[in-house]
Coordinates of C-alpha atoms in Angstrom, one line a residue:
M1 CA 102.7 58.8 240.1
E2 CA 104.6 56.5 237.8
R3 CA 102.9 53.5 239.5
I4 CA 99.5 55.0 238.7
K5 CA 100.5 55.6 235.1
L6 CA 101.6 51.9 234.8
I7 CA 98.3 50.7 236.3
L8 CA 96.3 52.9 233.8
L9 CA 98.4 51.6 230.9
I10 CA 97.7 48.0 231.9
I11 CA 94.0 48.7 232.2
C12 CA 94.0 50.2 228.7
V13 CA 95.8 47.3 227.2
V14 CA 93.4 44.8 228.8
C15 CA 90.4 46.8 227.5
V16 CA 91.8 46.9 224.0
F17 CA 92.5 43.2 223.8
G18 CA 89.1 42.5 225.5
C19 CA 87.4 44.5 222.8
E20 CA 89.2 42.7 220.0
E21 CA 88.3 39.4 221.5
S22 CA 84.6 40.4 221.8
E23 CA 84.5 41.4 218.1
T24 CA 85.8 38.0 216.9
E25 CA 84.3 35.6 219.4
G26 CA 81.2 33.7 218.5
T27 CA 79.6 30.4 217.4
L28 CA 78.9 28.8 214.1
S29 CA 76.8 25.9 215.1
V30 CA 77.2 22.5 213.5
D31 CA 73.5 21.9 213.4
I32 CA 72.5 24.9 211.2
K33 CA 70.3 23.9 208.3
Y34 CA 67.2 24.8 206.2
K35 CA 63.9 23.8 207.9
D36 CA 62.6 22.3 204.6
K37 CA 65.5 21.2 202.4
K38 CA 63.4 20.6 199.3
Q39 CA 61.6 23.5 197.6
T40 CA 59.5 23.5 194.5
I41 CA 58.9 26.1 191.8
V42 CA 57.1 26.2 188.4
T43 CA 59.3 27.6 185.7
G44 CA 58.6 31.2 184.8
L45 CA 57.2 32.0 188.2
G46 CA 58.9 33.7 191.1
N47 CA 59.1 33.1 194.8
S48 CA 61.2 33.4 198.0
L49 CA 62.0 30.0 199.3
G50 CA 63.6 28.4 202.4
E51 CA 63.6 29.2 206.1
F52 CA 67.1 28.9 207.6
L53 CA 67.5 27.6 211.2
T54 CA 70.6 29.3 212.7
S55 CA 70.5 27.3 216.0
K56 CA 72.9 29.0 218.4
S57 CA 75.1 30.6 215.8
S58 CA 76.2 34.2 216.2
L59 CA 74.4 36.7 213.9
P60 CA 74.7 38.1 211.4
I61 CA 75.3 35.2 209.0
R62 CA 76.2 35.8 205.4
F63 CA 75.0 33.4 202.7
E64 CA 76.6 32.7 199.3
I65 CA 75.8 30.0 196.6
E66 CA 79.0 28.0 196.5
N67 CA 78.0 25.4 193.8
V68 CA 74.9 24.0 192.0
V69 CA 74.5 20.5 190.5
S70 CA 71.5 19.2 188.6
E71 CA 70.3 15.6 189.0
N72 CA 69.7 14.9 185.4
G73 CA 72.6 16.8 183.9
T74 CA 70.6 20.0 182.9
N75 CA 72.8 23.0 182.3
T76 CA 72.7 25.1 185.4
E77 CA 73.6 28.3 183.6
T78 CA 69.8 29.1 183.2
L79 CA 69.7 29.6 186.9
F80 CA 71.9 32.6 186.6
E81 CA 70.6 34.1 183.4
L82 CA 69.7 37.8 183.9
V83 CA 65.9 38.7 183.9
K84 CA 64.1 42.0 184.5
A85 CA 63.3 42.6 188.1
P86 CA 61.3 45.4 189.6
I87 CA 62.8 47.6 192.3
I88 CA 61.5 50.6 194.3
I89 CA 63.4 53.8 193.8
Q90 CA 61.4 56.1 196.0
A91 CA 59.9 55.8 199.5
L92 CA 56.3 54.4 199.5
N93 CA 53.5 55.7 201.7
G94 CA 51.1 52.8 201.0
D95 CA 48.5 54.9 199.2
E96 CA 50.0 55.0 195.8
T97 CA 47.9 54.7 192.7
P98 CA 49.1 52.3 190.0
T99 CA 50.4 55.3 188.1
A100 CA 52.3 56.7 191.1
L101 CA 53.7 53.3 192.0
K102 CA 55.0 53.0 188.4
L103 CA 56.8 56.4 188.8
K104 CA 58.4 55.2 192.1
S105 CA 59.7 51.9 190.6
D106 CA 62.1 50.8 188.0
T107 CA 63.5 47.5 186.5
V108 CA 67.0 46.2 186.7
M109 CA 68.6 43.0 185.4
M110 CA 69.2 40.4 188.1
P111 CA 70.0 36.7 188.1
S112 CA 67.0 34.3 187.7
V113 CA 68.1 32.7 191.0
S114 CA 70.1 34.2 193.8
I115 CA 70.4 33.9 197.6
E116 CA 69.5 36.7 200.0
E117 CA 72.8 37.7 201.7
F118 CA 71.6 37.8 205.3
T119 CA 68.5 35.6 205.4
G120 CA 69.6 32.7 203.2
K121 CA 66.3 32.7 201.3
L122 CA 66.6 31.4 197.7
I123 CA 65.1 34.1 195.4
V124 CA 63.6 32.8 192.2
R125 CA 62.6 35.7 189.9
E126 CA 59.5 35.8 187.7
G127 CA 60.2 35.7 184.0
N128 CA 62.9 33.0 184.4
N129 CA 63.5 30.2 181.8
L130 CA 64.5 27.5 184.3
L131 CA 64.6 24.0 182.9
A132 CA 62.7 21.2 184.6
D133 CA 65.1 19.3 186.9
K134 CA 66.2 19.0 190.5
Y135 CA 69.0 21.4 191.4
H136 CA 71.2 20.8 194.5
F137 CA 72.7 23.9 196.1
D138 CA 75.9 24.0 198.2
V139 CA 75.7 27.1 200.4
R140 CA 78.6 28.9 202.1
V141 CA 77.7 30.5 205.5
T142 CA 80.0 33.0 207.2
N143 CA 79.9 34.8 210.5
V144 CA 82.4 36.2 213.1
S145 CA 83.5 32.6 213.9
G146 CA 84.5 31.6 210.4
S147 CA 83.0 30.1 207.3
L148 CA 81.8 26.7 206.2
V149 CA 80.1 25.1 203.2
L150 CA 76.8 23.3 203.7
E151 CA 76.8 20.7 201.0
D152 CA 73.4 19.9 199.4
A153 CA 71.8 22.5 201.7
L154 CA 68.9 23.1 199.4
I155 CA 67.2 21.1 196.6
L156 CA 65.1 23.2 194.1
E157 CA 62.8 21.1 192.0
V158 CA 61.7 23.0 188.9
K159 CA 58.5 21.8 187.2
D160 CA 57.0 22.7 183.8
F161 CA 53.5 22.6 185.5
D162 CA 51.9 21.6 188.7
V163 CA 48.6 21.0 190.5
L164 CA 49.1 23.1 193.7
D165 CA 45.9 22.4 195.5
F166 CA 42.4 20.9 194.8
N167 CA 39.3 19.6 196.6
N168 CA 36.0 17.9 196.1
F169 CA 37.2 15.8 193.2
I170 CA 35.8 12.6 194.5
T171 CA 36.8 9.9 192.0
G172 CA 40.3 11.0 191.1
V173 CA 43.1 13.6 191.2
P174 CA 43.1 16.2 188.5
V175 CA 45.8 15.4 185.8
I176 CA 47.8 17.9 183.7
E177 CA 49.3 16.8 180.4
R178 CA 51.5 18.9 178.1
L179 CA 50.6 17.9 174.5
G180 CA 53.0 20.0 172.6
D181 CA 54.6 23.4 172.0
T182 CA 51.6 24.9 170.2
P183 CA 48.9 26.2 170.3
H184 CA 48.9 28.0 173.6
Q185 CA 45.7 26.5 174.9
I186 CA 44.2 24.4 177.7
L187 CA 41.6 21.7 176.9
F188 CA 39.5 20.8 180.0
T189 CA 38.0 17.4 180.0
A190 CA 36.0 15.7 182.7
F191 CA 34.6 12.3 183.7
N192 CA 31.8 11.5 186.2
E193 CA 31.8 8.9 188.9
N194 CA 31.0 6.2 186.4
A195 CA 34.0 7.0 184.2
E196 CA 31.7 8.6 181.6
I197 CA 32.7 11.7 179.7
I198 CA 31.0 14.9 181.0
P199 CA 30.0 17.0 177.9
A200 CA 31.9 20.3 177.5
E201 CA 28.6 22.2 177.9
S202 CA 28.4 20.8 181.4
I203 CA 31.9 22.1 182.4
D204 CA 31.5 25.6 183.7
F205 CA 34.0 28.2 184.9
I206 CA 31.6 31.1 185.1
G207 CA 30.9 31.0 188.8
E208 CA 33.4 33.2 190.8
R209 CA 35.4 33.8 187.6
D210 CA 37.3 36.8 189.0
A211 CA 39.2 34.4 191.2
G212 CA 40.1 32.0 188.5
F213 CA 42.9 31.4 186.0
R214 CA 43.4 34.0 183.3
G215 CA 42.3 32.9 179.8
I216 CA 39.9 33.5 176.9
F217 CA 37.1 31.0 176.3
V218 CA 37.3 29.5 172.8
D219 CA 34.6 26.8 172.4
D220 CA 32.9 23.8 173.7
T221 CA 34.3 20.9 171.6
A222 CA 33.6 17.2 171.5
D223 CA 36.7 16.6 173.6
G224 CA 36.1 19.3 176.2
E225 CA 36.1 23.0 176.9
L226 CA 38.9 24.9 175.1
W227 CA 40.6 28.1 176.4
N228 CA 43.4 30.3 175.0
V229 CA 46.0 31.4 177.6
N230 CA 49.2 33.4 177.9
F231 CA 52.1 32.0 179.7
P232 CA 53.0 31.5 182.4
V233 CA 49.5 30.6 183.8
K234 CA 49.9 31.8 187.4
P235 CA 48.4 30.1 190.4
A236 CA 44.8 31.1 191.0
S237 CA 41.9 29.8 193.0
T238 CA 39.7 28.4 190.2
Y239 CA 36.2 27.0 190.7
V240 CA 34.9 24.6 188.1
Y241 CA 31.3 23.3 188.0
L242 CA 30.8 19.8 186.7
N243 CA 27.1 19.1 186.1
D244 CA 26.4 22.1 188.4
E245 CA 28.5 20.7 191.2
Q246 CA 31.3 23.0 192.4
R247 CA 35.0 21.8 192.5
F248 CA 38.1 23.8 193.4
I249 CA 41.6 23.6 191.8
N250 CA 44.7 25.7 191.9
F251 CA 47.3 25.0 189.2
A252 CA 50.2 26.7 187.4
L253 CA 51.6 26.2 183.9
G254 CA 55.1 27.5 183.3
K255 CA 56.4 26.1 180.1
P256 CA 54.4 27.5 177.1
G257 CA 52.5 25.0 175.1
N258 CA 49.3 23.0 174.5
Y259 CA 47.9 21.5 177.6
K260 CA 45.1 19.1 178.7
I261 CA 43.7 19.1 182.2
T262 CA 41.4 16.2 183.1
F263 CA 38.9 16.4 186.0
Y264 CA 37.4 13.4 187.7
K265 CA 34.1 14.4 189.4

């Protein structure tokens, strides 16, 4: 009987130590990294950025921002300024009206930039005041095997404005220029294939307007077509007609100001 008790005791001890070892054993691979190290955002806009490649590492992995350095010496404190962020406070069924959705949501103050704890995605929240620069992020990763810091794991390039996509501009790439802080307008100018100015009355955004950028038409001027806008000007599939020929552009303007966008037919 005593022998049986001793055997059972040994089995229990082995099981306990076996369980403890299984809880702590694992792998934190040396080749873990972000698929695309460099990410881009226009100031004022929001997005979820960065796909993390875990390789053979044990999951879950926790992510923390360890340190941030800017290339041109810009103060990094703006990255962590608090902005209003929407949250859902009641379960959604998918059929909510705008009024019902409003009742089921609220706003809280959250950092302009943070990292999702278990996906590693960099979250940039709308309404931020990020300053144009390239920000280098050191990211700490932690799992059952331990913790390490991935130096320069992500580079976030913040731009005041950007041309995100375009097509059918034959003689040149669309160019955005920021002319000053005020007024909050966009002047659209255009040139044909002979580098001759296309008159403002021949620049037209009427076609498929519902899909275009948000603005209020002001006037056709000697320099081009003038629009008032509110900032940020969010990305939108915008169709412009130059002498009745359709072109496509998707652009975003983050920093408020007076802008000029030039098309080359």
